[in-house]
Amino acid sequence: MSLPSLFISHGSPMLALQPGASGPALARLAQQLPRPRAILVVSAHWESRDLRVGSAVTPQTWHDFRGFPAELYQVQYPAPGAPQLAAEVVERLTQAGLPAQLDAERPLDHGAWVPLTLMYPQADISVVQISLPSQQGPALQRRVGQALASLRKSGVLLIGSGSITHNLGELDWQAGPEQVEPWAQAFRDWVVDKLSKQDNASLDDYRRQAPHAVRNHPSDEHLLPLFFAAGAGEQFRVEHSGFTLGALGMDIYSFT
């Protein structure tokens, strides 16, 4: 059984309660895939200096945000962890020249559990999260994906969870789904074009080459999980595309 790697734009934490068009797209994708034996997630919300791998037996659900409705803080995602898989991930990364260490305390942040509530709401598949050394840029994330790519053949679903665009300061909270800022659309289309052509050199240099790159990503932690997913697969496919709030891209990509 072989699974793809995925890049998921996880949007606002409110996606867990207001799934919009992304929720059905994630549910359909999960139904189409073979059932994973485990899920491995790189989230934009676990930034670190070095590589760390969550090894909790039962990782807690972390509501790592403020100012949202009380109902959202009641959402739990009690998926089991997978300490043995976490140890295997550390070994694979280390063998690839990417030293990593286990972290038995780290809970699941919303970049991990929000999309998973929509894909696998029963929370009965083991989840392991890998940290994001965001200061080391796209090339490291691609190497991490490459080092772990073969896990896909043993039933592990690899997910990079971030956002294809992520400038929270320029969102239009009144915009409908049909309203898209041209600068956000241009950046998204450039990324899709380069992914389709497997132009890794341009993608790795996206902050200089892509249109409106810094405007779309004032900091790049939300795009870096894309490079993890792309490193773990080759054949690129758009599974879902769209925007919310005028400039927040909600694309979902697969790599096989």
PDB file of C-alpha atoms in Angstrom:
ATOM      1  CA  MET A   1       0.000   0.000   0.000  1.00  0.00           C
ATOM      2  CA  SER A   2       1.454   3.334  -1.056  1.00  0.00           C
ATOM      3  CA  LEU A   3       0.097   6.693  -0.028  1.00  0.00           C
ATOM      4  CA  PRO A   4       0.815  10.170  -1.407  1.00  0.00           C
ATOM      5  CA  SER A   5       2.316  13.006   0.534  1.00  0.00           C
ATOM      6  CA  LEU A   6      -0.022  15.973   0.992  1.00  0.00           C
ATOM      7  CA  PHE A   7       0.247  19.704   1.412  1.00  0.00           C
ATOM      8  CA  ILE A   8      -2.791  21.129   3.183  1.00  0.00           C
ATOM      9  CA  SER A   9      -3.608  24.800   3.609  1.00  0.00           C
ATOM     10  CA  HIS A  10      -5.202  24.649   7.038  1.00  0.00           C
ATOM     11  CA  GLY A  11      -6.668  28.153   7.135  1.00  0.00           C
ATOM     12  CA  SER A  12      -8.059  29.570  10.358  1.00  0.00           C
ATOM     13  CA  PRO A  13      -8.554  27.336  13.427  1.00  0.00           C
ATOM     14  CA  MET A  14     -12.267  27.958  12.825  1.00  0.00           C
ATOM     15  CA  LEU A  15     -11.989  25.512   9.930  1.00  0.00           C
ATOM     16  CA  ALA A  16     -12.709  22.807  12.508  1.00  0.00           C
ATOM     17  CA  LEU A  17     -16.180  24.301  13.077  1.00  0.00           C
ATOM     18  CA  GLN A  18     -16.778  26.080   9.767  1.00  0.00           C
ATOM     19  CA  PRO A  19     -15.210  23.802   7.148  1.00  0.00           C
ATOM     20  CA  GLY A  20     -16.475  25.685   4.113  1.00  0.00           C
ATOM     21  CA  ALA A  21     -15.331  24.117   0.856  1.00  0.00           C
ATOM     22  CA  SER A  22     -12.120  22.709   2.352  1.00  0.00           C
ATOM     23  CA  GLY A  23     -13.867  20.370   4.772  1.00  0.00           C
ATOM     24  CA  PRO A  24     -15.680  18.315   2.118  1.00  0.00           C
ATOM     25  CA  ALA A  25     -12.524  18.302  -0.033  1.00  0.00           C
ATOM     26  CA  LEU A  26     -10.462  16.910   2.844  1.00  0.00           C
ATOM     27  CA  ALA A  27     -13.127  14.334   3.682  1.00  0.00           C
ATOM     28  CA  ARG A  28     -13.316  13.176   0.058  1.00  0.00           C
ATOM     29  CA  LEU A  29      -9.562  12.898  -0.170  1.00  0.00           C
ATOM     30  CA  ALA A  30      -9.403  10.790   2.990  1.00  0.00           C
ATOM     31  CA  GLN A  31     -12.121   8.498   1.652  1.00  0.00           C
ATOM     32  CA  GLN A  32     -10.284   8.034  -1.642  1.00  0.00           C
ATOM     33  CA  LEU A  33      -6.979   7.105  -0.020  1.00  0.00           C
ATOM     34  CA  PRO A  34      -6.136   3.728   1.498  1.00  0.00           C
ATOM     35  CA  ARG A  35      -6.492   3.909   5.253  1.00  0.00           C
ATOM     36  CA  PRO A  36      -3.112   4.933   6.722  1.00  0.00           C
ATOM     37  CA  ARG A  37      -1.507   2.936   9.498  1.00  0.00           C
ATOM     38  CA  ALA A  38      -0.128   6.232  10.833  1.00  0.00           C
ATOM     39  CA  ILE A  39       0.048   9.929   9.964  1.00  0.00           C
ATOM     40  CA  LEU A  40       3.202  12.040  10.008  1.00  0.00           C
ATOM     41  CA  VAL A  41       2.669  15.817  10.086  1.00  0.00           C
ATOM     42  CA  VAL A  42       4.948  18.834   9.657  1.00  0.00           C
ATOM     43  CA  SER A  43       2.992  21.868  10.851  1.00  0.00           C
ATOM     44  CA  ALA A  44       3.804  25.543  10.411  1.00  0.00           C
ATOM     45  CA  HIS A  45       3.033  25.968  14.104  1.00  0.00           C
ATOM     46  CA  TRP A  46       5.907  23.942  15.553  1.00  0.00           C
ATOM     47  CA  GLU A  47       8.883  26.127  14.773  1.00  0.00           C
ATOM     48  CA  SER A  48      12.171  25.019  16.295  1.00  0.00           C
ATOM     49  CA  ARG A  49      15.916  25.494  16.046  1.00  0.00           C
ATOM     50  CA  ASP A  50      16.609  21.811  15.452  1.00  0.00           C
ATOM     51  CA  LEU A  51      14.655  18.808  14.222  1.00  0.00           C
ATOM     52  CA  ARG A  52      12.385  17.268  16.837  1.00  0.00           C
ATOM     53  CA  VAL A  53       9.903  14.409  16.579  1.00  0.00           C
ATOM     54  CA  GLY A  54       6.880  14.081  18.867  1.00  0.00           C
ATOM     55  CA  SER A  55       6.932  10.763  20.686  1.00  0.00           C
ATOM     56  CA  ALA A  56       4.084  11.089  23.203  1.00  0.00           C
ATOM     57  CA  VAL A  57       2.011   7.957  23.706  1.00  0.00           C
ATOM     58  CA  THR A  58      -1.144  10.084  23.688  1.00  0.00           C
ATOM     59  CA  PRO A  59      -0.388  13.614  22.458  1.00  0.00           C
ATOM     60  CA  GLN A  60      -2.646  16.282  23.901  1.00  0.00           C
ATOM     61  CA  THR A  61      -4.790  18.599  21.768  1.00  0.00           C
ATOM     62  CA  TRP A  62      -3.244  22.079  22.032  1.00  0.00           C
ATOM     63  CA  HIS A  63      -5.494  25.077  21.429  1.00  0.00           C
ATOM     64  CA  ASP A  64      -2.570  27.279  20.491  1.00  0.00           C
ATOM     65  CA  PHE A  65      -4.568  30.421  19.678  1.00  0.00           C
ATOM     66  CA  ARG A  66      -6.574  33.120  21.400  1.00  0.00           C
ATOM     67  CA  GLY A  67      -9.743  35.077  20.797  1.00  0.00           C
ATOM     68  CA  PHE A  68     -11.917  32.396  19.225  1.00  0.00           C
ATOM     69  CA  PRO A  69     -15.372  31.153  20.307  1.00  0.00           C
ATOM     70  CA  ALA A  70     -15.523  28.975  23.408  1.00  0.00           C
ATOM     71  CA  GLU A  71     -16.863  26.084  21.321  1.00  0.00           C
ATOM     72  CA  LEU A  72     -13.568  25.799  19.483  1.00  0.00           C
ATOM     73  CA  TYR A  73     -11.652  25.244  22.720  1.00  0.00           C
ATOM     74  CA  GLN A  74     -13.855  22.245  23.445  1.00  0.00           C
ATOM     75  CA  VAL A  75     -12.728  20.418  20.318  1.00  0.00           C
ATOM     76  CA  GLN A  76     -10.444  17.509  21.138  1.00  0.00           C
ATOM     77  CA  TYR A  77      -8.521  15.212  18.823  1.00  0.00           C
ATOM     78  CA  PRO A  78      -7.481  12.265  21.024  1.00  0.00           C
ATOM     79  CA  ALA A  79      -5.509  10.334  18.414  1.00  0.00           C
ATOM     80  CA  PRO A  80      -2.862   7.968  19.782  1.00  0.00           C
ATOM     81  CA  GLY A  81       0.794   8.688  19.257  1.00  0.00           C
ATOM     82  CA  ALA A  82       3.295   6.244  17.785  1.00  0.00           C
ATOM     83  CA  PRO A  83       6.529   6.235  19.799  1.00  0.00           C
ATOM     84  CA  GLN A  84       8.032   3.410  17.734  1.00  0.00           C
ATOM     85  CA  LEU A  85       7.379   5.270  14.494  1.00  0.00           C
ATOM     86  CA  ALA A  86       8.803   8.440  16.037  1.00  0.00           C
ATOM     87  CA  ALA A  87      11.998   6.573  16.890  1.00  0.00           C
ATOM     88  CA  GLU A  88      12.162   5.210  13.333  1.00  0.00           C
ATOM     89  CA  VAL A  89      11.752   8.738  11.959  1.00  0.00           C
ATOM     90  CA  VAL A  90      14.629   9.986  14.116  1.00  0.00           C
ATOM     91  CA  GLU A  91      16.785   7.102  12.876  1.00  0.00           C
ATOM     92  CA  ARG A  92      15.953   7.771   9.224  1.00  0.00           C
ATOM     93  CA  LEU A  93      16.624  11.485   9.572  1.00  0.00           C
ATOM     94  CA  THR A  94      19.913  10.880  11.358  1.00  0.00           C
ATOM     95  CA  GLN A  95      21.037   8.414   8.683  1.00  0.00           C
ATOM     96  CA  ALA A  96      20.279  11.111   6.094  1.00  0.00           C
ATOM     97  CA  GLY A  97      22.577  13.546   7.880  1.00  0.00           C
ATOM     98  CA  LEU A  98      19.724  15.355   9.602  1.00  0.00           C
ATOM     99  CA  PRO A  99      20.178  14.828  13.349  1.00  0.00           C
ATOM    100  CA  ALA A 100      16.878  14.819  15.245  1.00  0.00           C
ATOM    101  CA  GLN A 101      15.706  14.091  18.756  1.00  0.00           C
ATOM    102  CA  LEU A 102      12.529  12.772  20.342  1.00  0.00           C
ATOM    103  CA  ASP A 103      10.153  15.059  22.231  1.00  0.00           C
ATOM    104  CA  ALA A 104       7.699  13.205  24.471  1.00  0.00           C
ATOM    105  CA  GLU A 105       6.022  16.390  25.752  1.00  0.00           C
ATOM    106  CA  ARG A 106       4.914  18.123  22.579  1.00  0.00           C
ATOM    107  CA  PRO A 107       1.102  18.250  22.036  1.00  0.00           C
ATOM    108  CA  LEU A 108      -0.597  18.416  18.637  1.00  0.00           C
ATOM    109  CA  ASP A 109      -0.977  22.039  17.534  1.00  0.00           C
ATOM    110  CA  HIS A 110      -3.893  23.239  15.427  1.00  0.00           C
ATOM    111  CA  GLY A 111      -1.917  22.902  12.208  1.00  0.00           C
ATOM    112  CA  ALA A 112      -2.042  19.166  12.834  1.00  0.00           C
ATOM    113  CA  TRP A 113      -5.383  18.510  14.480  1.00  0.00           C
ATOM    114  CA  VAL A 114      -7.646  20.949  12.622  1.00  0.00           C
ATOM    115  CA  PRO A 115      -7.303  19.304   9.168  1.00  0.00           C
ATOM    116  CA  LEU A 116      -7.285  15.843  10.738  1.00  0.00           C
ATOM    117  CA  THR A 117     -10.651  16.464  12.414  1.00  0.00           C
ATOM    118  CA  LEU A 118     -12.050  16.837   8.901  1.00  0.00           C
ATOM    119  CA  MET A 119     -10.155  13.946   7.322  1.00  0.00           C
ATOM    120  CA  TYR A 120     -10.262  11.333  10.075  1.00  0.00           C
ATOM    121  CA  PRO A 121     -12.809  12.554  12.643  1.00  0.00           C
ATOM    122  CA  GLN A 122     -12.730   9.284  14.587  1.00  0.00           C
ATOM    123  CA  ALA A 123      -9.173  10.153  15.722  1.00  0.00           C
ATOM    124  CA  ASP A 124      -8.283   6.451  15.617  1.00  0.00           C
ATOM    125  CA  ILE A 125      -5.096   6.667  13.527  1.00  0.00           C
ATOM    126  CA  SER A 126      -1.761   7.296  15.222  1.00  0.00           C
ATOM    127  CA  VAL A 127      -0.286  10.755  14.660  1.00  0.00           C
ATOM    128  CA  VAL A 128       3.357  11.830  14.922  1.00  0.00           C
ATOM    129  CA  GLN A 129       4.393  15.446  14.461  1.00  0.00           C
ATOM    130  CA  ILE A 130       7.790  16.682  13.245  1.00  0.00           C
ATOM    131  CA  SER A 131       9.057  20.146  14.063  1.00  0.00           C
ATOM    132  CA  LEU A 132       9.851  22.870  11.546  1.00  0.00           C
ATOM    133  CA  PRO A 133      13.323  24.451  11.812  1.00  0.00           C
ATOM    134  CA  SER A 134      11.968  27.449   9.969  1.00  0.00           C
ATOM    135  CA  GLN A 135      15.196  29.461   9.884  1.00  0.00           C
ATOM    136  CA  GLN A 136      16.837  26.787   7.741  1.00  0.00           C
ATOM    137  CA  GLY A 137      14.554  27.393   4.763  1.00  0.00           C
ATOM    138  CA  PRO A 138      13.023  25.292   1.990  1.00  0.00           C
ATOM    139  CA  ALA A 139      16.032  23.106   1.201  1.00  0.00           C
ATOM    140  CA  LEU A 140      16.014  21.487   4.639  1.00  0.00           C
ATOM    141  CA  GLN A 141      12.318  20.683   4.424  1.00  0.00           C
ATOM    142  CA  ARG A 142      12.810  19.093   1.026  1.00  0.00           C
ATOM    143  CA  ARG A 143      15.584  16.919   2.483  1.00  0.00           C
ATOM    144  CA  VAL A 144      13.356  15.891   5.393  1.00  0.00           C
ATOM    145  CA  GLY A 145      10.642  14.846   2.946  1.00  0.00           C
ATOM    146  CA  GLN A 146      13.127  12.905   0.830  1.00  0.00           C
ATOM    147  CA  ALA A 147      14.518  11.107   3.882  1.00  0.00           C
ATOM    148  CA  LEU A 148      11.045   9.946   4.916  1.00  0.00           C
ATOM    149  CA  ALA A 149       9.485   9.377   1.493  1.00  0.00           C
ATOM    150  CA  SER A 150       9.768   5.589   1.624  1.00  0.00           C
ATOM    151  CA  LEU A 151       7.453   5.501   4.648  1.00  0.00           C
ATOM    152  CA  ARG A 152       4.639   6.172   2.188  1.00  0.00           C
ATOM    153  CA  LYS A 153       5.074   2.616   0.859  1.00  0.00           C
ATOM    154  CA  SER A 154       4.424   1.179   4.317  1.00  0.00           C
ATOM    155  CA  GLY A 155       1.136   2.988   4.839  1.00  0.00           C
ATOM    156  CA  VAL A 156       2.279   6.215   6.483  1.00  0.00           C
ATOM    157  CA  LEU A 157       0.512   9.366   5.287  1.00  0.00           C
ATOM    158  CA  LEU A 158       2.922  12.317   5.155  1.00  0.00           C
ATOM    159  CA  ILE A 159       1.307  15.747   5.522  1.00  0.00           C
ATOM    160  CA  GLY A 160       2.758  19.232   5.357  1.00  0.00           C
ATOM    161  CA  SER A 161       0.249  21.596   6.951  1.00  0.00           C
ATOM    162  CA  GLY A 162       0.599  25.309   6.289  1.00  0.00           C
ATOM    163  CA  SER A 163      -0.889  27.742   3.794  1.00  0.00           C
ATOM    164  CA  ILE A 164      -0.242  28.535   0.146  1.00  0.00           C
ATOM    165  CA  THR A 165      -0.630  32.237   1.058  1.00  0.00           C
ATOM    166  CA  HIS A 166      -0.469  33.683   4.548  1.00  0.00           C
ATOM    167  CA  ASN A 167      -0.609  37.432   5.102  1.00  0.00           C
ATOM    168  CA  LEU A 168      -3.037  37.795   8.003  1.00  0.00           C
ATOM    169  CA  GLY A 169      -2.624  41.572   8.026  1.00  0.00           C
ATOM    170  CA  GLU A 170      -4.207  41.950   4.583  1.00  0.00           C
ATOM    171  CA  LEU A 171      -7.210  39.665   4.922  1.00  0.00           C
ATOM    172  CA  ASP A 172     -10.658  41.042   4.102  1.00  0.00           C
ATOM    173  CA  TRP A 173     -13.024  39.599   6.695  1.00  0.00           C
ATOM    174  CA  GLN A 174     -16.032  40.603   4.573  1.00  0.00           C
ATOM    175  CA  ALA A 175     -14.838  39.015   1.328  1.00  0.00           C
ATOM    176  CA  GLY A 176     -16.741  36.133  -0.221  1.00  0.00           C
ATOM    177  CA  PRO A 177     -15.011  33.097  -1.772  1.00  0.00           C
ATOM    178  CA  GLU A 178     -15.227  34.616  -5.235  1.00  0.00           C
ATOM    179  CA  GLN A 179     -13.212  37.690  -4.187  1.00  0.00           C
ATOM    180  CA  VAL A 180      -9.475  37.101  -4.566  1.00  0.00           C
ATOM    181  CA  GLU A 181      -6.677  39.654  -4.377  1.00  0.00           C
ATOM    182  CA  PRO A 182      -4.682  39.635  -7.643  1.00  0.00           C
ATOM    183  CA  TRP A 183      -1.354  39.577  -5.782  1.00  0.00           C
ATOM    184  CA  ALA A 184      -2.420  36.440  -3.895  1.00  0.00           C
ATOM    185  CA  GLN A 185      -3.687  34.722  -7.045  1.00  0.00           C
ATOM    186  CA  ALA A 186      -0.493  35.545  -8.941  1.00  0.00           C
ATOM    187  CA  PHE A 187       1.686  34.003  -6.239  1.00  0.00           C
ATOM    188  CA  ARG A 188      -0.448  30.873  -5.993  1.00  0.00           C
ATOM    189  CA  ASP A 189      -0.418  30.409  -9.762  1.00  0.00           C
ATOM    190  CA  TRP A 190       3.371  30.808  -9.907  1.00  0.00           C
ATOM    191  CA  VAL A 191       3.859  28.118  -7.265  1.00  0.00           C
ATOM    192  CA  VAL A 192       1.507  25.709  -9.063  1.00  0.00           C
ATOM    193  CA  ASP A 193       3.314  26.314 -12.346  1.00  0.00           C
ATOM    194  CA  LYS A 194       6.719  25.580 -10.823  1.00  0.00           C
ATOM    195  CA  LEU A 195       5.421  22.487  -9.012  1.00  0.00           C
ATOM    196  CA  SER A 196       3.935  21.213 -12.278  1.00  0.00           C
ATOM    197  CA  LYS A 197       7.330  21.644 -13.964  1.00  0.00           C
ATOM    198  CA  GLN A 198       9.246  20.218 -10.976  1.00  0.00           C
ATOM    199  CA  ASP A 199      11.314  23.403 -11.021  1.00  0.00           C
ATOM    200  CA  ASN A 200      12.799  22.918  -7.576  1.00  0.00           C
ATOM    201  CA  ALA A 201      15.530  25.519  -8.038  1.00  0.00           C
ATOM    202  CA  SER A 202      12.986  28.284  -8.621  1.00  0.00           C
ATOM    203  CA  LEU A 203      10.760  27.063  -5.810  1.00  0.00           C
ATOM    204  CA  ASP A 204      13.616  26.989  -3.320  1.00  0.00           C
ATOM    205  CA  ASP A 205      14.378  30.602  -4.323  1.00  0.00           C
ATOM    206  CA  TYR A 206      10.727  31.633  -4.253  1.00  0.00           C
ATOM    207  CA  ARG A 207      11.257  34.656  -2.019  1.00  0.00           C
ATOM    208  CA  ARG A 208      13.264  36.326  -4.791  1.00  0.00           C
ATOM    209  CA  GLN A 209      11.591  34.885  -7.859  1.00  0.00           C
ATOM    210  CA  ALA A 210       7.869  34.524  -7.140  1.00  0.00           C
ATOM    211  CA  PRO A 211       5.549  37.499  -7.692  1.00  0.00           C
ATOM    212  CA  HIS A 212       4.595  39.253  -4.455  1.00  0.00           C
ATOM    213  CA  ALA A 213       6.376  36.559  -2.443  1.00  0.00           C
ATOM    214  CA  VAL A 214       7.053  38.619   0.669  1.00  0.00           C
ATOM    215  CA  ARG A 215       3.569  40.136   0.570  1.00  0.00           C
ATOM    216  CA  ASN A 216       2.035  36.662   0.541  1.00  0.00           C
ATOM    217  CA  HIS A 217       4.454  35.317   3.143  1.00  0.00           C
ATOM    218  CA  PRO A 218       5.893  38.040   5.386  1.00  0.00           C
ATOM    219  CA  SER A 219       7.577  35.084   7.087  1.00  0.00           C
ATOM    220  CA  ASP A 220       7.798  31.756   5.359  1.00  0.00           C
ATOM    221  CA  GLU A 221       6.889  29.180   8.026  1.00  0.00           C
ATOM    222  CA  HIS A 222       3.455  28.579   6.468  1.00  0.00           C
ATOM    223  CA  LEU A 223       4.885  27.733   3.047  1.00  0.00           C
ATOM    224  CA  LEU A 224       7.761  25.556   4.278  1.00  0.00           C
ATOM    225  CA  PRO A 225       5.574  22.457   4.867  1.00  0.00           C
ATOM    226  CA  LEU A 226       4.951  22.469   1.108  1.00  0.00           C
ATOM    227  CA  PHE A 227       8.623  21.657   0.552  1.00  0.00           C
ATOM    228  CA  PHE A 228       8.388  18.730   2.975  1.00  0.00           C
ATOM    229  CA  ALA A 229       5.434  17.307   1.045  1.00  0.00           C
ATOM    230  CA  ALA A 230       7.069  17.932  -2.332  1.00  0.00           C
ATOM    231  CA  GLY A 231      10.302  16.301  -1.177  1.00  0.00           C
ATOM    232  CA  ALA A 232       8.412  13.154  -0.232  1.00  0.00           C
ATOM    233  CA  GLY A 233       6.785  12.696  -3.660  1.00  0.00           C
ATOM    234  CA  GLU A 234       7.138  13.629  -7.311  1.00  0.00           C
ATOM    235  CA  GLN A 235       3.969  13.649  -9.389  1.00  0.00           C
ATOM    236  CA  PHE A 236       2.075  16.797  -8.429  1.00  0.00           C
ATOM    237  CA  ARG A 237      -1.683  17.207  -8.415  1.00  0.00           C
ATOM    238  CA  VAL A 238      -4.033  19.961  -7.226  1.00  0.00           C
ATOM    239  CA  GLU A 239      -6.693  18.291  -5.090  1.00  0.00           C
ATOM    240  CA  HIS A 240      -8.520  21.480  -4.132  1.00  0.00           C
ATOM    241  CA  SER A 241      -8.063  25.185  -4.749  1.00  0.00           C
ATOM    242  CA  GLY A 242      -9.701  28.350  -3.509  1.00  0.00           C
ATOM    243  CA  PHE A 243      -9.396  31.387  -1.297  1.00  0.00           C
ATOM    244  CA  THR A 244     -11.131  32.740   1.767  1.00  0.00           C
ATOM    245  CA  LEU A 245     -11.070  36.257   3.180  1.00  0.00           C
ATOM    246  CA  GLY A 246      -9.754  37.618  -0.116  1.00  0.00           C
ATOM    247  CA  ALA A 247      -6.168  36.451   0.219  1.00  0.00           C
ATOM    248  CA  LEU A 248      -5.949  33.305   2.333  1.00  0.00           C
ATOM    249  CA  GLY A 249      -5.245  30.427  -0.035  1.00  0.00           C
ATOM    250  CA  MET A 250      -6.868  27.087   0.859  1.00  0.00           C
ATOM    251  CA  ASP A 251      -5.179  24.848  -1.716  1.00  0.00           C
ATOM    252  CA  ILE A 252      -4.568  21.137  -1.125  1.00  0.00           C
ATOM    253  CA  TYR A 253      -1.913  19.320  -3.148  1.00  0.00           C
ATOM    254  CA  SER A 254      -0.833  15.694  -3.431  1.00  0.00           C
ATOM    255  CA  PHE A 255       2.523  14.235  -4.489  1.00  0.00           C
ATOM    256  CA  THR A 256       2.821  10.612  -5.577  1.00  0.00           C
TER     257      THR A 256
END
